[in-house]
Amino acid sequence: ICGVGGVGSFVAEGLARSGIGKLTLVDFDNIDSSNLNRQLMTNKNNIGECKVEALKKHLEEISDCKIKAINAFIDDNFKLDKQYDYVVDCIDTLSSKFHLVKICHENNIPILSSLGSAKRIKVENIKCTTLDKTRNDPLAKAFRQLVKKENYKHKIEVVYVDSPAIKTESKVLGSSIFVVGSVGLYIASIVFQRLSEVKK
């Protein structure tokens, strides 16, 4: 799971609580007070701590899942072990998302990318589709433009919220736990089902 903020933390907890035996968490960021409204491992006592280490500790307290925490920023130098069964992309940085998608495709590792959840409140509009079919999502639009610029032809599977962002006077891209949590658990459900089918 790459990016363990709002969506990523829910993906991780959903999979850990459902019996997935091993998870790798990748993120470079530290916990901030602004994360308290939506990130599962955050609390008033761990502000400033490394996100992946905090989430690792949290998951180990609620499950027997073996957790590997990697405190790293995903850039062109990031390498991915071919042993992974599935990769979930919950990264905000477009260049990092694109690099991760490419190396997964190159190594035949299934990947599911999460797109924008900021300023959304309608959980009923969460969809799983391919990037080229997304709408009402500025992050998806920017991602499509990057993919087109790079002339990348491979289909990119995504989960996104098919509704316009609510209009507010604030320029801050605030996120609701209702939406990020629902997106994260929806992704966890998809990955769990697909991995279960593989194991049959």
PDB file of N, CA and C in Angstrom, residues 33-77:
ATOM      1  N   SER A  33      -1.372  17.334  12.775  1.00  0.00           N
ATOM      2  CA  SER A  33      -2.660  17.498  13.469  1.00  0.00           C
ATOM      3  C   SER A  33      -3.834  17.548  12.491  1.00  0.00           C
ATOM      4  N   SER A  34      -3.568  17.971  11.253  1.00  0.00           N
ATOM      5  CA  SER A  34      -4.636  18.033  10.250  1.00  0.00           C
ATOM      6  C   SER A  34      -5.076  16.649   9.781  1.00  0.00           C
ATOM      7  N   ASN A  35      -4.338  15.601  10.182  1.00  0.00           N
ATOM      8  CA  ASN A  35      -4.678  14.232   9.793  1.00  0.00           C
ATOM      9  C   ASN A  35      -5.685  13.580  10.737  1.00  0.00           C
ATOM     10  N   LEU A  36      -5.955  14.200  11.869  1.00  0.00           N
ATOM     11  CA  LEU A  36      -6.764  13.577  12.914  1.00  0.00           C
ATOM     12  C   LEU A  36      -8.187  13.247  12.484  1.00  0.00           C
ATOM     13  N   ASN A  37      -8.707  13.976  11.503  1.00  0.00           N
ATOM     14  CA  ASN A  37     -10.103  13.754  11.110  1.00  0.00           C
ATOM     15  C   ASN A  37     -10.318  12.537  10.223  1.00  0.00           C
ATOM     16  N   ARG A  38      -9.223  11.901   9.717  1.00  0.00           N
ATOM     17  CA  ARG A  38      -9.471  10.875   8.707  1.00  0.00           C
ATOM     18  C   ARG A  38      -8.460   9.727   8.662  1.00  0.00           C
ATOM     19  N   GLN A  39      -7.352   9.806   9.346  1.00  0.00           N
ATOM     20  CA  GLN A  39      -6.333   8.761   9.223  1.00  0.00           C
ATOM     21  C   GLN A  39      -6.350   7.876  10.468  1.00  0.00           C
ATOM     22  N   LEU A  40      -6.557   6.584  10.270  1.00  0.00           N
ATOM     23  CA  LEU A  40      -6.881   5.677  11.360  1.00  0.00           C
ATOM     24  C   LEU A  40      -5.836   5.601  12.470  1.00  0.00           C
ATOM     25  N   MET A  41      -4.578   5.724  12.141  1.00  0.00           N
ATOM     26  CA  MET A  41      -3.531   5.548  13.154  1.00  0.00           C
ATOM     27  C   MET A  41      -3.222   6.827  13.921  1.00  0.00           C
ATOM     28  N   THR A  42      -3.832   7.946  13.517  1.00  0.00           N
ATOM     29  CA  THR A  42      -3.482   9.219  14.137  1.00  0.00           C
ATOM     30  C   THR A  42      -4.216   9.440  15.452  1.00  0.00           C
ATOM     31  N   ASN A  43      -3.541  10.039  16.383  1.00  0.00           N
ATOM     32  CA  ASN A  43      -4.161  10.477  17.632  1.00  0.00           C
ATOM     33  C   ASN A  43      -3.364  11.670  18.167  1.00  0.00           C
ATOM     34  N   LYS A  44      -3.851  12.275  19.207  1.00  0.00           N
ATOM     35  CA  LYS A  44      -3.220  13.493  19.721  1.00  0.00           C
ATOM     36  C   LYS A  44      -1.834  13.240  20.313  1.00  0.00           C
ATOM     37  N   ASN A  45      -1.526  11.982  20.563  1.00  0.00           N
ATOM     38  CA  ASN A  45      -0.243  11.654  21.192  1.00  0.00           C
ATOM     39  C   ASN A  45       0.869  11.286  20.208  1.00  0.00           C
ATOM     40  N   ASN A  46       0.515  11.098  18.918  1.00  0.00           N
ATOM     41  CA  ASN A  46       1.582  10.706  17.987  1.00  0.00           C
ATOM     42  C   ASN A  46       1.818  11.718  16.866  1.00  0.00           C
ATOM     43  N   ILE A  47       1.409  12.950  17.096  1.00  0.00           N
ATOM     44  CA  ILE A  47       1.683  14.016  16.127  1.00  0.00           C
ATOM     45  C   ILE A  47       3.196  14.127  15.924  1.00  0.00           C
ATOM     46  N   GLY A  48       3.617  14.160  14.663  1.00  0.00           N
ATOM     47  CA  GLY A  48       5.037  14.283  14.344  1.00  0.00           C
ATOM     48  C   GLY A  48       5.726  12.958  14.094  1.00  0.00           C
ATOM     49  N   GLU A  49       5.087  11.853  14.449  1.00  0.00           N
ATOM     50  CA  GLU A  49       5.690  10.540  14.227  1.00  0.00           C
ATOM     51  C   GLU A  49       5.594  10.125  12.756  1.00  0.00           C
ATOM     52  N   CYS A  50       6.444   9.208  12.369  1.00  0.00           N
ATOM     53  CA  CYS A  50       6.454   8.651  11.013  1.00  0.00           C
ATOM     54  C   CYS A  50       5.145   7.903  10.756  1.00  0.00           C
ATOM     55  N   LYS A  51       4.486   8.219   9.655  1.00  0.00           N
ATOM     56  CA  LYS A  51       3.172   7.628   9.371  1.00  0.00           C
ATOM     57  C   LYS A  51       3.212   6.108   9.247  1.00  0.00           C
ATOM     58  N   VAL A  52       4.168   5.586   8.487  1.00  0.00           N
ATOM     59  CA  VAL A  52       4.185   4.136   8.278  1.00  0.00           C
ATOM     60  C   VAL A  52       4.483   3.395   9.574  1.00  0.00           C
ATOM     61  N   GLU A  53       5.326   3.953  10.424  1.00  0.00           N
ATOM     62  CA  GLU A  53       5.635   3.306  11.696  1.00  0.00           C
ATOM     63  C   GLU A  53       4.432   3.355  12.633  1.00  0.00           C
ATOM     64  N   ALA A  54       3.713   4.475  12.624  1.00  0.00           N
ATOM     65  CA  ALA A  54       2.522   4.604  13.463  1.00  0.00           C
ATOM     66  C   ALA A  54       1.429   3.639  13.008  1.00  0.00           C
ATOM     67  N   LEU A  55       1.253   3.515  11.697  1.00  0.00           N
ATOM     68  CA  LEU A  55       0.240   2.593  11.180  1.00  0.00           C
ATOM     69  C   LEU A  55       0.648   1.146  11.427  1.00  0.00           C
ATOM     70  N   LYS A  56       1.923   0.852  11.283  1.00  0.00           N
ATOM     71  CA  LYS A  56       2.432  -0.489  11.574  1.00  0.00           C
ATOM     72  C   LYS A  56       2.103  -0.879  13.020  1.00  0.00           C
ATOM     73  N   LYS A  57       2.399   0.017  13.944  1.00  0.00           N
ATOM     74  CA  LYS A  57       2.115  -0.243  15.350  1.00  0.00           C
ATOM     75  C   LYS A  57       0.628  -0.466  15.577  1.00  0.00           C
ATOM     76  N   HIS A  58      -0.189   0.366  14.962  1.00  0.00           N
ATOM     77  CA  HIS A  58      -1.642   0.251  15.099  1.00  0.00           C
ATOM     78  C   HIS A  58      -2.145  -1.088  14.576  1.00  0.00           C
ATOM     79  N   LEU A  59      -1.691  -1.496  13.408  1.00  0.00           N
ATOM     80  CA  LEU A  59      -2.161  -2.750  12.798  1.00  0.00           C
ATOM     81  C   LEU A  59      -1.697  -3.968  13.589  1.00  0.00           C
ATOM     82  N   GLU A  60      -0.505  -3.888  14.139  1.00  0.00           N
ATOM     83  CA  GLU A  60       0.016  -5.003  14.928  1.00  0.00           C
ATOM     84  C   GLU A  60      -0.743  -5.166  16.249  1.00  0.00           C
ATOM     85  N   GLU A  61      -1.379  -4.091  16.688  1.00  0.00           N
ATOM     86  CA  GLU A  61      -2.172  -4.159  17.917  1.00  0.00           C
ATOM     87  C   GLU A  61      -3.552  -4.771  17.686  1.00  0.00           C
ATOM     88  N   ILE A  62      -3.992  -4.837  16.438  1.00  0.00           N
ATOM     89  CA  ILE A  62      -5.338  -5.326  16.153  1.00  0.00           C
ATOM     90  C   ILE A  62      -5.354  -6.604  15.320  1.00  0.00           C
ATOM     91  N   SER A  63      -4.196  -7.068  14.850  1.00  0.00           N
ATOM     92  CA  SER A  63      -4.170  -8.247  13.987  1.00  0.00           C
ATOM     93  C   SER A  63      -2.835  -8.968  14.110  1.00  0.00           C
ATOM     94  N   ASP A  64      -2.767 -10.143  13.484  1.00  0.00           N
ATOM     95  CA  ASP A  64      -1.516 -10.906  13.431  1.00  0.00           C
ATOM     96  C   ASP A  64      -0.785 -10.696  12.111  1.00  0.00           C
ATOM     97  N   CYS A  65      -1.247  -9.720  11.332  1.00  0.00           N
ATOM     98  CA  CYS A  65      -0.634  -9.421  10.042  1.00  0.00           C
ATOM     99  C   CYS A  65       0.819  -8.994  10.230  1.00  0.00           C
ATOM    100  N   LYS A  66       1.695  -9.521   9.384  1.00  0.00           N
ATOM    101  CA  LYS A  66       3.108  -9.126   9.408  1.00  0.00           C
ATOM    102  C   LYS A  66       3.265  -7.861   8.566  1.00  0.00           C
ATOM    103  N   ILE A  67       3.746  -6.818   9.190  1.00  0.00           N
ATOM    104  CA  ILE A  67       3.801  -5.506   8.557  1.00  0.00           C
ATOM    105  C   ILE A  67       5.238  -5.079   8.300  1.00  0.00           C
ATOM    106  N   LYS A  68       5.513  -4.657   7.071  1.00  0.00           N
ATOM    107  CA  LYS A  68       6.799  -4.061   6.730  1.00  0.00           C
ATOM    108  C   LYS A  68       6.563  -2.580   6.440  1.00  0.00           C
ATOM    109  N   ALA A  69       7.272  -1.717   7.128  1.00  0.00           N
ATOM    110  CA  ALA A  69       7.115  -0.273   6.953  1.00  0.00           C
ATOM    111  C   ALA A  69       8.319   0.297   6.209  1.00  0.00           C
ATOM    112  N   ILE A  70       8.053   1.013   5.118  1.00  0.00           N
ATOM    113  CA  ILE A  70       9.115   1.646   4.340  1.00  0.00           C
ATOM    114  C   ILE A  70       8.867   3.148   4.315  1.00  0.00           C
ATOM    115  N   ASN A  71       9.738   3.897   4.954  1.00  0.00           N
ATOM    116  CA  ASN A  71       9.627   5.355   5.004  1.00  0.00           C
ATOM    117  C   ASN A  71      10.372   5.909   3.793  1.00  0.00           C
ATOM    118  N   ALA A  72       9.652   6.114   2.694  1.00  0.00           N
ATOM    119  CA  ALA A  72      10.313   6.536   1.451  1.00  0.00           C
ATOM    120  C   ALA A  72       9.345   7.291   0.560  1.00  0.00           C
ATOM    121  N   PHE A  73       9.903   8.186  -0.231  1.00  0.00           N
ATOM    122  CA  PHE A  73       9.143   8.892  -1.264  1.00  0.00           C
ATOM    123  C   PHE A  73       9.308   8.134  -2.578  1.00  0.00           C
ATOM    124  N   ILE A  74       8.211   7.903  -3.267  1.00  0.00           N
ATOM    125  CA  ILE A  74       8.285   7.150  -4.516  1.00  0.00           C
ATOM    126  C   ILE A  74       8.634   8.084  -5.666  1.00  0.00           C
ATOM    127  N   ASP A  75       9.823   7.875  -6.231  1.00  0.00           N
ATOM    128  CA  ASP A  75      10.255   8.643  -7.391  1.00  0.00           C
ATOM    129  C   ASP A  75      10.843   7.676  -8.418  1.00  0.00           C
ATOM    130  N   ASP A  76      11.544   8.197  -9.394  1.00  0.00           N
ATOM    131  CA  ASP A  76      12.067   7.349 -10.472  1.00  0.00           C
ATOM    132  C   ASP A  76      13.099   6.337  -9.985  1.00  0.00           C
ATOM    133  N   ASN A  77      13.637   6.540  -8.808  1.00  0.00           N
ATOM    134  CA  ASN A  77      14.630   5.610  -8.260  1.00  0.00           C
ATOM    135  C   ASN A  77      14.005   4.497  -7.422  1.00  0.00           C
TER     136      ASN A  77
END
